[in-house]
Coordinates of C-alpha atoms and ligand atoms in Angstrom, one line a residue:
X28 CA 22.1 -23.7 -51.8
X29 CA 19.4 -21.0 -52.7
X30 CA 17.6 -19.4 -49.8
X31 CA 14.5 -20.4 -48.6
X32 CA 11.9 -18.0 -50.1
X33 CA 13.4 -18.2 -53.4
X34 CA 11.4 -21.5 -53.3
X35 CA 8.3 -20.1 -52.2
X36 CA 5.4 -19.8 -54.1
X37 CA 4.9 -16.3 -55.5
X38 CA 1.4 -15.7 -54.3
X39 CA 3.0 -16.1 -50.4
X40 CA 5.8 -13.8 -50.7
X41 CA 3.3 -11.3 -52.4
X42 CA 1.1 -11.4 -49.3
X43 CA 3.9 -11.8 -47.0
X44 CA 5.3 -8.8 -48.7
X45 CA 1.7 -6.6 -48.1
X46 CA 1.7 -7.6 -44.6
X47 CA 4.4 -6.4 -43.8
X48 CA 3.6 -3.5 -45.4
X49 CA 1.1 -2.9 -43.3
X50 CA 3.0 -3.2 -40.4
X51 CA 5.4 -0.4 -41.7
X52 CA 2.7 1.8 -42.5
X53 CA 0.8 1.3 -39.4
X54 CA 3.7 1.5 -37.7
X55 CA 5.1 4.9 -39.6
X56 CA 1.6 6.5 -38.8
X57 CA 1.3 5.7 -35.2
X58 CA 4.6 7.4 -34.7
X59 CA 3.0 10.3 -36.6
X60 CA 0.2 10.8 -34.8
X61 CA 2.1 10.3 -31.9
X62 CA 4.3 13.1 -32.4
X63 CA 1.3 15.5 -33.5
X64 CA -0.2 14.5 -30.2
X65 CA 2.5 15.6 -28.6
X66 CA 3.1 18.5 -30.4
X67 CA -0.3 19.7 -30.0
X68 CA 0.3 19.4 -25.9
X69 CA 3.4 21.0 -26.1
X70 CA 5.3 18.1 -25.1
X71 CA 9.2 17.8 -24.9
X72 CA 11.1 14.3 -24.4
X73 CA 12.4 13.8 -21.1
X74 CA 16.0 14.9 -20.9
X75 CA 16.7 12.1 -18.6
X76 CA 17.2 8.4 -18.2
X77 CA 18.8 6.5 -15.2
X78 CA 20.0 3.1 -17.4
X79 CA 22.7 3.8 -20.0
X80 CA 21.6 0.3 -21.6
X81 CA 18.6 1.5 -23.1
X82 CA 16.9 -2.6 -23.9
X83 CA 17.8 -4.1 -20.9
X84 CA 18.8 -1.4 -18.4
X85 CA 22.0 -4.1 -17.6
X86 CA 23.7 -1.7 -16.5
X87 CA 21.5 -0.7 -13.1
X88 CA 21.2 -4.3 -11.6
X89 CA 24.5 -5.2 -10.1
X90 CA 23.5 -1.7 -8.0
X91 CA 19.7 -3.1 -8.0
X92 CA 20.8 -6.0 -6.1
X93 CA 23.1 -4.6 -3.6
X94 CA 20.9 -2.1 -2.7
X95 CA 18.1 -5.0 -2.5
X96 CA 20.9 -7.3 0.0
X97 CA 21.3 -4.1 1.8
X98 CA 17.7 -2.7 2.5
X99 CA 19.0 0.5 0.7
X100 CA 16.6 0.2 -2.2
X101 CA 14.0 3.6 -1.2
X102 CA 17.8 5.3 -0.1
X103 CA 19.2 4.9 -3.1
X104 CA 16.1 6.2 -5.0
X105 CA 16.8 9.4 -2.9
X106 CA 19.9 9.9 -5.0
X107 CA 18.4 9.3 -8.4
X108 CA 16.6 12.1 -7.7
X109 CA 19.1 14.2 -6.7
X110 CA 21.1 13.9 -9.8
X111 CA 18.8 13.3 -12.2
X112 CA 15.6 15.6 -11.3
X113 CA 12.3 14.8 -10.4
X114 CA 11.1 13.0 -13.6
X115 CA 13.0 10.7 -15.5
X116 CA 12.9 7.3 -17.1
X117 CA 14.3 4.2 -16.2
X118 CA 14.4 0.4 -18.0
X119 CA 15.3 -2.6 -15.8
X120 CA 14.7 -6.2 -17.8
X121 CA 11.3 -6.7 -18.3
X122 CA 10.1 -2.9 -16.9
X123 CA 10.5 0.3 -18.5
X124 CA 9.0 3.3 -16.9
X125 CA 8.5 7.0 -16.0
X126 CA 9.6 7.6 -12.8
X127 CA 8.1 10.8 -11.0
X128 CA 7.9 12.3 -8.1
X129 CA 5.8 15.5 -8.9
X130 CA 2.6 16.5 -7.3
X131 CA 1.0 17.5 -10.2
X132 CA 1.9 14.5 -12.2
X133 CA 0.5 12.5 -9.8
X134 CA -2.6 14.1 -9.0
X135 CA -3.1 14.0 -13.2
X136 CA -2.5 10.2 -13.1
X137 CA -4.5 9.1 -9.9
X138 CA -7.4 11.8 -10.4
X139 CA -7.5 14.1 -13.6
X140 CA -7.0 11.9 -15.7
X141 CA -7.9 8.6 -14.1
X142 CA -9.6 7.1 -16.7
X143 CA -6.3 6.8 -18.8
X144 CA -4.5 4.5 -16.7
X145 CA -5.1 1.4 -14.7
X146 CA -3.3 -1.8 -12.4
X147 CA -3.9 -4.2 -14.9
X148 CA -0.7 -5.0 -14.6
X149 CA -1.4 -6.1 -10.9
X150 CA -3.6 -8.7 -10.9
X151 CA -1.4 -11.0 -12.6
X152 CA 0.8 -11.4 -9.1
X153 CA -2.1 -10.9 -7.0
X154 CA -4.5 -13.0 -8.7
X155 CA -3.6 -16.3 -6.9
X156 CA -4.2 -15.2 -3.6
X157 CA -6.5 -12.7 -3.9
X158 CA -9.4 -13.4 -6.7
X159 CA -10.1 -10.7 -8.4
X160 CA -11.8 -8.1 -6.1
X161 CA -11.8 -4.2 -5.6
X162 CA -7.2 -3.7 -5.2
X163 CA -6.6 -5.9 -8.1
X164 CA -9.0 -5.2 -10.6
X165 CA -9.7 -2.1 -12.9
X166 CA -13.0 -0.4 -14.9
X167 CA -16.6 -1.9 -14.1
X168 CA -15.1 -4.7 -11.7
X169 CA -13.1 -2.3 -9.5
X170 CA -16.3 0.6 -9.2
X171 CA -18.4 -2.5 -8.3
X172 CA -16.4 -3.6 -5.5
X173 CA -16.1 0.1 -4.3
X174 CA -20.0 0.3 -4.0
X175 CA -19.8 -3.4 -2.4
X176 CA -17.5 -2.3 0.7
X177 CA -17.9 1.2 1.3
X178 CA -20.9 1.4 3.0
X179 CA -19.2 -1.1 6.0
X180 CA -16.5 2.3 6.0
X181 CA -19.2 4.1 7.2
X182 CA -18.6 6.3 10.5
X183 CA -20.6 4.2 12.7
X184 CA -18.5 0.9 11.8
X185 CA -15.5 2.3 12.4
X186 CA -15.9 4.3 15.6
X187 CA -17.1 1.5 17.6
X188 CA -13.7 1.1 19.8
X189 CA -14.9 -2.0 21.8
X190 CA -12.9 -4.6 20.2
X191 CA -10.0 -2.5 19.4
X192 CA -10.0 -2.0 23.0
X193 CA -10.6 -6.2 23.8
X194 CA -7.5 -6.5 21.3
X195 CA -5.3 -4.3 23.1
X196 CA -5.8 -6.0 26.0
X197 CA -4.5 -8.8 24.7
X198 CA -1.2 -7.0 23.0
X199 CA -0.9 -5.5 26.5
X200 CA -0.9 -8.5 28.5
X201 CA 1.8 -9.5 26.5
X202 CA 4.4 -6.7 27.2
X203 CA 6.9 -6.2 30.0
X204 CA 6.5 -3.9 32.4
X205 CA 9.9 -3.9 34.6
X206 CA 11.8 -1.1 32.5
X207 CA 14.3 -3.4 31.5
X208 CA 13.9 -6.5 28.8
X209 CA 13.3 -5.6 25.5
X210 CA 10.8 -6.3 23.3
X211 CA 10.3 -6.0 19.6
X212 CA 6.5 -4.4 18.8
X213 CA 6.8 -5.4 15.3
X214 CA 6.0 -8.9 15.7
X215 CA 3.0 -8.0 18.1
X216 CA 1.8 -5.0 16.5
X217 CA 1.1 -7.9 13.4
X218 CA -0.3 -10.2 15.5
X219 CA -2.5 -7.2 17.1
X220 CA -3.6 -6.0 13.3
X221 CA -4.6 -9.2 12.0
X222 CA -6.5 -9.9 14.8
X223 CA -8.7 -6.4 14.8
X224 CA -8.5 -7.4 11.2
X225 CA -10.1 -10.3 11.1
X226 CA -12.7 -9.2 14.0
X227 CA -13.5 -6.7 11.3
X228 CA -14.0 -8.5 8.5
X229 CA -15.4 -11.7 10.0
X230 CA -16.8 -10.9 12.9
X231 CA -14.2 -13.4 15.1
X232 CA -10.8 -12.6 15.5
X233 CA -8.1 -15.5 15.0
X234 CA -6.4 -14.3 17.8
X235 CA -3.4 -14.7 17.3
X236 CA -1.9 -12.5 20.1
X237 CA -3.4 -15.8 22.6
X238 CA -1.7 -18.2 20.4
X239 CA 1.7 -19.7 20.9
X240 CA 4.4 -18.7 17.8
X241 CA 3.6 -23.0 16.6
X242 CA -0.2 -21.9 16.2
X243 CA -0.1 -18.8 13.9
X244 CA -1.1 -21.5 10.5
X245 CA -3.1 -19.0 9.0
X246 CA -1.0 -16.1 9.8
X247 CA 2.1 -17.3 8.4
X248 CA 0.8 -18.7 5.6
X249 CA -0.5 -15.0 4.3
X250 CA 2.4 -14.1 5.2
X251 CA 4.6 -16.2 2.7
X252 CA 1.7 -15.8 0.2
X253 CA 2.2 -12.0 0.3
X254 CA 6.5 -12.4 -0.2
X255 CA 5.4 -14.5 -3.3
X256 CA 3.8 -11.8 -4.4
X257 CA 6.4 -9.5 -4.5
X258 CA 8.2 -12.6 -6.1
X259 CA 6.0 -12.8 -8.9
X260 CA 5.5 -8.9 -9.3
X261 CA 9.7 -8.8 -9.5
X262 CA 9.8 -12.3 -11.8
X263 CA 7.4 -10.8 -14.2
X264 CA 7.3 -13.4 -17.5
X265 CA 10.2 -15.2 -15.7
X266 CA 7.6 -16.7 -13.1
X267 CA 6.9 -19.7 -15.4
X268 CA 10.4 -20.8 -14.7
X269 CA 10.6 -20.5 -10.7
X270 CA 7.1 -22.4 -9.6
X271 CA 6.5 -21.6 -5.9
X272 CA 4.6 -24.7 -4.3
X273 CA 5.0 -23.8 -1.1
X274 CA 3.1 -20.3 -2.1
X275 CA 0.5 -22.5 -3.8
X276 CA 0.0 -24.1 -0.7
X277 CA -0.2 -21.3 1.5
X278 CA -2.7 -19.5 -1.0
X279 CA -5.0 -22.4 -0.7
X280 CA -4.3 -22.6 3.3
X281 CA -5.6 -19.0 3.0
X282 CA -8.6 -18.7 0.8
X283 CA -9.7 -22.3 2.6
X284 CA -9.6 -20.5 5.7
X285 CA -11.5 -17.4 5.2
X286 CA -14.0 -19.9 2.6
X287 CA -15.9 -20.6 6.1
X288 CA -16.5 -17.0 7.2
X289 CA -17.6 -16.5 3.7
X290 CA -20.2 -19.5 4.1
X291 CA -21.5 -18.2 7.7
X292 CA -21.8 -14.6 6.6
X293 CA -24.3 -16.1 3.4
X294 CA -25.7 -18.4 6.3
X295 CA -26.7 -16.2 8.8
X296 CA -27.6 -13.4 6.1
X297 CA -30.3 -15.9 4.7
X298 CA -31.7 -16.9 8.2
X299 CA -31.6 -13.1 8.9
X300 CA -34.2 -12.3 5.9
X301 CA -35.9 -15.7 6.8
X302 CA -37.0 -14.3 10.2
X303 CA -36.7 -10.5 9.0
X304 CA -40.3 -10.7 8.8
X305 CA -41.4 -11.7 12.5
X306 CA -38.1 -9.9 14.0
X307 CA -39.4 -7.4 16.8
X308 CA -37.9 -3.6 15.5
X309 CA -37.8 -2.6 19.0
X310 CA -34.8 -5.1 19.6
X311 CA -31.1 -3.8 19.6
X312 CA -29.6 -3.8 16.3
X313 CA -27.0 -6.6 16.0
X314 CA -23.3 -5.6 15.7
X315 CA -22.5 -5.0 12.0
X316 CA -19.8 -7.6 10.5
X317 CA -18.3 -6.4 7.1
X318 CA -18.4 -10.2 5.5
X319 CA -22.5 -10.3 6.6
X320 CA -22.6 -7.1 5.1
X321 CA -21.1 -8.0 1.7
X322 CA -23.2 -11.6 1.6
X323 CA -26.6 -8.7 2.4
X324 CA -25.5 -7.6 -1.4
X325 CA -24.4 -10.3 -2.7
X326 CA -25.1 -14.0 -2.6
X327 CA -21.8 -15.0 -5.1
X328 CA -19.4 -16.8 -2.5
X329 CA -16.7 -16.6 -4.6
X330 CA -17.2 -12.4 -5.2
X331 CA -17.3 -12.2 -1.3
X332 CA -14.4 -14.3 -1.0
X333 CA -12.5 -12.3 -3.5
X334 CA -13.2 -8.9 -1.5
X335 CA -12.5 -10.3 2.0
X336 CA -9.1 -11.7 0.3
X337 CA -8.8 -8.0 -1.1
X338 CA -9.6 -6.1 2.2
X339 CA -7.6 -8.4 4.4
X340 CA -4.7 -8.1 2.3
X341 CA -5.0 -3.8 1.9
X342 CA -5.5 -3.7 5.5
X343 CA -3.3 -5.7 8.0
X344 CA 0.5 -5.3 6.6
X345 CA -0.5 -1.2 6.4
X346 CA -1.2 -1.0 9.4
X347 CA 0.9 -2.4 11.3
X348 CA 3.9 -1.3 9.7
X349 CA 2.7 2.4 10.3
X350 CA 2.6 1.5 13.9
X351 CA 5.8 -0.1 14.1
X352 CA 7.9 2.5 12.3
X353 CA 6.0 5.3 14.3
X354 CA 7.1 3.4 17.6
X355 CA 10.4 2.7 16.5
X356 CA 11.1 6.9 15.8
X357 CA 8.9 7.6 19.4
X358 CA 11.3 5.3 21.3
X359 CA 14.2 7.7 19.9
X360 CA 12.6 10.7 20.8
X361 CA 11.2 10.9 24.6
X362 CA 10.5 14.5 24.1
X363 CA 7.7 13.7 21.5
X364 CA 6.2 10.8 24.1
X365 CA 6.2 13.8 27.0
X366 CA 4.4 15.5 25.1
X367 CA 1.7 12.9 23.8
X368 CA 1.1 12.0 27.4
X369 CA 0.3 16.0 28.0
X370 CA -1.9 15.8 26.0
X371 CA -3.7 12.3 26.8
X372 CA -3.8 13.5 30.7
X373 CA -7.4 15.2 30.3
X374 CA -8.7 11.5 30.4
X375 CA -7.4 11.3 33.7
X376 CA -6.7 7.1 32.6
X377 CA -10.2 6.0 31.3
X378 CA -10.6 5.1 27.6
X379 CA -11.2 7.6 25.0
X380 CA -14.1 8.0 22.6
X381 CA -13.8 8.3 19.1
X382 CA -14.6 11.8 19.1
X383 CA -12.0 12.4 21.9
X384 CA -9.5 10.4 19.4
X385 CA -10.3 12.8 16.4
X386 CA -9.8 15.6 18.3
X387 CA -5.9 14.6 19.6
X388 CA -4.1 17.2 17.1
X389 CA -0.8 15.9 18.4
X390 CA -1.6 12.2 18.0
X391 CA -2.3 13.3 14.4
X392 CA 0.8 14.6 13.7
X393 CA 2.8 12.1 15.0
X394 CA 1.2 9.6 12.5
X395 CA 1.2 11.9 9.5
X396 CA 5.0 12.4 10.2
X397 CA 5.4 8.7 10.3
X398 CA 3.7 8.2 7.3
X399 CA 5.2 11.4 5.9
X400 CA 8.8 10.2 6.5
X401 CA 8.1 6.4 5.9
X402 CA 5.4 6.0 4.0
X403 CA 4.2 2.5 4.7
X404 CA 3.3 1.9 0.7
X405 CA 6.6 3.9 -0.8
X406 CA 6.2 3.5 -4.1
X407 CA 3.5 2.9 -6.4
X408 CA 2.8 2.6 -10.3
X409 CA 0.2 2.6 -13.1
X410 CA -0.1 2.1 -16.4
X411 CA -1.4 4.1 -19.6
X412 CA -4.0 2.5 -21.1
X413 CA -3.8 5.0 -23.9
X414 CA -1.4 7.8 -25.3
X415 CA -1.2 10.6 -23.1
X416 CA 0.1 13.6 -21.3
X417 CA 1.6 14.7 -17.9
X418 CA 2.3 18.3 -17.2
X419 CA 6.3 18.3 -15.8
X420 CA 8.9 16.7 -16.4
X421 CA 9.9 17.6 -20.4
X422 CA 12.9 19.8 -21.4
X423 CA 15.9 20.2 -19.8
X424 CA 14.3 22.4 -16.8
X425 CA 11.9 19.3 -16.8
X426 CA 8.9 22.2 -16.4
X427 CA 7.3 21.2 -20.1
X428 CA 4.2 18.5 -20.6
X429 CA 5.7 15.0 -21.3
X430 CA 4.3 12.6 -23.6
X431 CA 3.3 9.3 -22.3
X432 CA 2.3 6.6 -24.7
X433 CA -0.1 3.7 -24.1
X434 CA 1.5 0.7 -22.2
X435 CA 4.0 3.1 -20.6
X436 CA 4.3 1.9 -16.3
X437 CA 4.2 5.1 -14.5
X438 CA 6.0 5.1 -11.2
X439 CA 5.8 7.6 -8.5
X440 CA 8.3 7.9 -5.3
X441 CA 6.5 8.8 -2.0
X442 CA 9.1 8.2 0.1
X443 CA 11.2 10.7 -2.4
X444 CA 8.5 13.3 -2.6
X445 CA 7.5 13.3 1.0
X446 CA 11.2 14.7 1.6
X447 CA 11.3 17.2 -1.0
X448 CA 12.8 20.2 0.7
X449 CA 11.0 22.7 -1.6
X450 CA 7.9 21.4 -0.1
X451 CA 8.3 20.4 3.6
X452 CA 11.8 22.6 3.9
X453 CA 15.0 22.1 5.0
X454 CA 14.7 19.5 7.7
X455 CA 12.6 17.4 5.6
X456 CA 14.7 14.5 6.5
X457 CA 13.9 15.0 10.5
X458 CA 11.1 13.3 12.4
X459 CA 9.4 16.6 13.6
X460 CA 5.8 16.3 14.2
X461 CA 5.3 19.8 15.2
X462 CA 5.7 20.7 11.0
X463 CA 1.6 19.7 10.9
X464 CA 0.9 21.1 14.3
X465 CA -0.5 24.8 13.3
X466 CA -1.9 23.7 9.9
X467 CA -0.2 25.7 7.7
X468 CA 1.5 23.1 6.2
X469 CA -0.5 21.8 3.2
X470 CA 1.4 19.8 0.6
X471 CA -2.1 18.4 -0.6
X472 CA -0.7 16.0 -3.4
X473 CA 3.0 16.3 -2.2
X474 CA 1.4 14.2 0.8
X475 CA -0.4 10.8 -0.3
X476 CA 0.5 8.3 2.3
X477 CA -3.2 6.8 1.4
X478 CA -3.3 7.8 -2.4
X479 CA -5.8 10.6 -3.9
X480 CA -8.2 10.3 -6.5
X481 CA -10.9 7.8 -6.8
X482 CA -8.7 4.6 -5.7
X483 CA -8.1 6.5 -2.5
X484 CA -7.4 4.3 0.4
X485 CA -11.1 2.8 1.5
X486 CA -9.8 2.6 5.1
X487 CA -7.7 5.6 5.7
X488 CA -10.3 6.3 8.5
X489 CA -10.1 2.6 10.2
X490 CA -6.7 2.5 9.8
X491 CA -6.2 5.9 11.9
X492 CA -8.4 4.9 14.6
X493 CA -7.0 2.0 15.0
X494 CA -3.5 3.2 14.8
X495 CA -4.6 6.3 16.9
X496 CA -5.8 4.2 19.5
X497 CA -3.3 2.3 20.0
X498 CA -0.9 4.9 20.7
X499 CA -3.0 6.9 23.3
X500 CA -3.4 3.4 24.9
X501 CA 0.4 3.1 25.1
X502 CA 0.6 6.5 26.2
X503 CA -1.7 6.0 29.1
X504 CA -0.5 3.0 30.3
X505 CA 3.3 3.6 29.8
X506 CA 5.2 6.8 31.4
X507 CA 8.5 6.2 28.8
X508 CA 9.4 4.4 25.9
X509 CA 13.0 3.3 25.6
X510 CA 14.7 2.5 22.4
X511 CA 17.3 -0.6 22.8
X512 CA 18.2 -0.4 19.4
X513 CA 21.0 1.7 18.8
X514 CA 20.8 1.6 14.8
X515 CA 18.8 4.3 12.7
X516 CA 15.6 3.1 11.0
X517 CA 16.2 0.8 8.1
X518 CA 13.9 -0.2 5.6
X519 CA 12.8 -3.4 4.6
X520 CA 11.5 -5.0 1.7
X521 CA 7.7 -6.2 0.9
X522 CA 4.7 -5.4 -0.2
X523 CA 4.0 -2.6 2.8
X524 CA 7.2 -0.6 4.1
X525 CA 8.2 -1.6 7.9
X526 CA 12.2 -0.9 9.9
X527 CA 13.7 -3.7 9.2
X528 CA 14.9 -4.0 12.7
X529 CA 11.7 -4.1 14.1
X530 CA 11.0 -1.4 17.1
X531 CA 12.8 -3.1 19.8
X532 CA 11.8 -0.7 23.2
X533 CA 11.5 -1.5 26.7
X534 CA 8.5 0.1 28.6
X535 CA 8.6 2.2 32.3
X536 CA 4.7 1.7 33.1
X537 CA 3.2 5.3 33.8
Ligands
HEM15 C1 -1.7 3.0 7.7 C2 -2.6 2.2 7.0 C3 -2.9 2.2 5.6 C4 -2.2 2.8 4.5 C5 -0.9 3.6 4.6 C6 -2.9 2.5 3.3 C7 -2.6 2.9 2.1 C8 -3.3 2.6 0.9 C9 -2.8 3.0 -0.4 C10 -1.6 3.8 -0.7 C11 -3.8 2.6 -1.3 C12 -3.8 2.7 -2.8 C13 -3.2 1.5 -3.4 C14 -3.3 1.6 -4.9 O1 -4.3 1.9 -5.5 O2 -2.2 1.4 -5.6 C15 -4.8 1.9 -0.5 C16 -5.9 1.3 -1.0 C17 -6.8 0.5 -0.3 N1 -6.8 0.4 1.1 FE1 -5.5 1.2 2.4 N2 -4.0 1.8 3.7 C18 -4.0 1.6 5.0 C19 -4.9 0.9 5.7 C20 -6.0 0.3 5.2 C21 -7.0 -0.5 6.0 C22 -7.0 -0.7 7.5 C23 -7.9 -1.0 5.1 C24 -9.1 -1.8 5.4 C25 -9.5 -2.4 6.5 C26 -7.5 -0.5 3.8 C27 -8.2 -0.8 2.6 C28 -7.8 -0.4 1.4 C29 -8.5 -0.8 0.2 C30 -9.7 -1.8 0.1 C31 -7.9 -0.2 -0.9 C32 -8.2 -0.3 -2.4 C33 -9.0 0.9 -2.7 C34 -9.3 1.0 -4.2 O3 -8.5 0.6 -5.0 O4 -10.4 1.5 -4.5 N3 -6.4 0.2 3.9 N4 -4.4 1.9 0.8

């Protein structure tokens, strides 16, 4: 039997044979220009790669997935590291990156040259829950959601301390105070989170720290739409073959939910300008609510939904997981709480102002070194959006420019980098919070807990406050904290970093 395109009609395998022609030839001179590009910025190939498959990076997943079943995923990054530098490259299925974990890398992908990469890549897995709003989205979308929420960042919305402190009296009333039983804060420092949360954002808090565990609907449906996230982030094209109802279900649950806050906001925002005119400018301003201040920009429901979706989502899990790793390493160390109740004692047990809260240097470090040693987002990525350079990580010393080329996932380790030795010294791998104390530590981008550059974390400033607060609150009211966990922290898996074994503590009131 002849072959197939000896049948064809000569006019089909002469433009077959041009096109593919072209392909060769576009192909050939991409390369080329790629490797003048390179050339010109002094570029060398990275010496290293972690997976000895080089298509499918096979041979890394058996090791993948035990570390996965055994929370030891960020510790076994710690040894990539170690034997194969600080930049290398790495291929798993579906992903192929450049995995970093040098300052100057980083601050060249997330700042100087910014406009060269992007999260496309994100909203795919996010998109379902979220909309498309200002942590999903890239370009003109993403710097129009930035000017949409910062101004509710502003100073005076986030050093109002009234309902953080109504909030806390509902986590308090909800802890034991005999010394003895234990409880784990993890599961109330959520509850406590979603609800300053959600008083943020919508002016009325679920309050979920009132409800019984059968009454958290909306809370633990975010919760399994965030694990499907992760899901669909880690599925990648596969997705199509594992459909998640139950996340479909619990996305709709969701964005139903916050729908109404998004329809009182525009509501009360158009009865607002109704009466603007006759309101009397001597009265007291109302209290400012971030979803009435998006619906004074904007009248689109489904924009302000998208945001709130975005905001609620970059907010809560942080958080709380910050608290409860920082509790979990205070229960171990009673020196550390001594010393945070020294330095609380000038309020002689009334509340503290926000001013009073900036200025608690010690409070400070203990949540830098939290962060610093467990960085509640541990690992991040983006993605070239055309060829281009970082300054380390080429040659054998791994000191030369590398070349990255367009489509290329960069990846970068905080929880590696924020225990490099050459930068925070030998006992990087201690919780010390005195290493911040006289400020002469200054890793600038060796430290990014909140991320640098234009995307940097919106509500770094809530999110200390809030976390501040509630650990001079504790302080006050508790004269120890005792650990009744006799593990070391352990990491678990989602979209935010938290010990996996909660911070289980009972409390000696002060
Ligand atoms: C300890 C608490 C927090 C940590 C560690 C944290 C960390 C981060 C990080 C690492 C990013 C960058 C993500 C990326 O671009 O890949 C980010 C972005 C963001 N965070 Fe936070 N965050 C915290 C709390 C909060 C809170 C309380 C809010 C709001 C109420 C918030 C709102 C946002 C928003 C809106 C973005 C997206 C900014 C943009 O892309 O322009 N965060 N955060």
């Amino acid at each position: 039997m002849m072959p197939f395109y000896l049948n064809l009609h000569p006019n089909v395998i002469l433009l077959a044979s041009i096109a593919l022609g072209i392909i060769i030839y576009r192909s050939i001179r991409r390369s080329w220009t790629r490797r003048q590009f390179a050339k010109a910025h002094g570029c060398k190939p990275i010496a290293r790669s972690l997976s000895k498959d080089p298509f499918l990076g096979l041979d890394l997943l058996p090791g993948t997935f035990r570390a996965i079943r055994e929370n030891r995923i960020l510790v076994r990054s710690l040894e990539f590291f170690k034997t194969h530098g600080n930049t290398f490259t790495v291929r798993e299925l579906h992903v192929s990156a450049i995995v970093t974990i040098e300052p100057e890398n980083i601050k060249t992908v997330l700042s100087l040259k910014f406009q060269d990469f992007c999260i496309a890549h994100r909203l795919k897995c996010m998109k379902p829950l979220l909309g498309e709003g200002i942590f999903d989205t890239d370009g003109d979308h993403w710097a129009a959601s930035r000017a949409l929420i910062r101004p509710s960042f502003n100073r005076d919305q986030v050093a109002d301390l009234r309902s953080l402190e109504s909030i806390f009296q509902d986590f308090f009333s909800l802890l034991p105070r005999d010394g003895e039983t234990v409880v784990d804060l993890k599961d109330l420092f959520f509850r406590y989170t979603i609800d300053s949360a959600t008083e943020f954002l919508f002016g009325q808090s679920v309050g979920t720290l009132k409800k019984s565990e059968a009454e958290l609907g909306f809370a633990d449906a975010f919760h399994y739409a965030q694990k499907a996230i992760l899901m669909r982030g880690m599925l990648g094209p596969l997705e199509y073959f594992f459909p998640d109802r139950r996340a479909e279900e619990c996305n709709c649950i969701c964005r139903d939910f916050v729908q109404q806050f998004v329809d009182e906001a525009v509501n009360a925002v158009e009865t607002r300008k109704a009466e603007g005119e006759k309101a009397d400018p001597s009265s007291t301003r109302p209290k400012r609510i971030f979803s009435h201040e998006l619906a004074a920009q904007t009248s689109d429901k489904t924009r302000i939904l998208d945001e709130l979706m975005n905001v609620l989502l970059a907010g809560r899990d942080t958080t709380a997981s910050l608290l409860t790793n920082m509790f979990f390493m205070l229960a171990k160390n009673p020196a550390i709480w001594d010393k945070l109740r020294r330095e609380v004692a000038f309020l002689e047990g009334r509340l503290p102002t926000y001013e009073e809260l900036c200025n608690m240097k010690y409070v400070h470090c203990c949540m830098n070194e939290s962060l610093r040693l467990h960085p509640v987002v541990p690992r991040n990525d983006r993605q070239a959006v055309r060829d281009t350079v970082l300054p380390l990580g080429g040659g054998k010393d791994g000191l030369s420019p590398i070349f990255v080329p367009k489509g290329t996932l960069v990846l970068y380790n905080l929880y590696a980098m924020h225990r490099r030795k050459d930068i925070y010294g030998p006992d990087a791998d201690e919780f010390r919070p005195e290493r911040w104390e006289d400020g002469k530590l200054m890793p600038r981008w060796g430290f990014l807990p909140f991320n640098g550059g234009p995307r940097i974390c919106i509500g770094q400033r809530y999110a200390l406050t809030e976390a501040g607060y509630v650990l001079v609150r504790m302080v006050q009211e508790f004269r120890s904290l005792v650990s009744r966990d006799p593990n070391e922290w352990e990491e678990t898996r989602g979209l935010t970093v938290t010990s996996h074994n909660g911070a289980k503590v009972s409390l000696i009131p002060a």
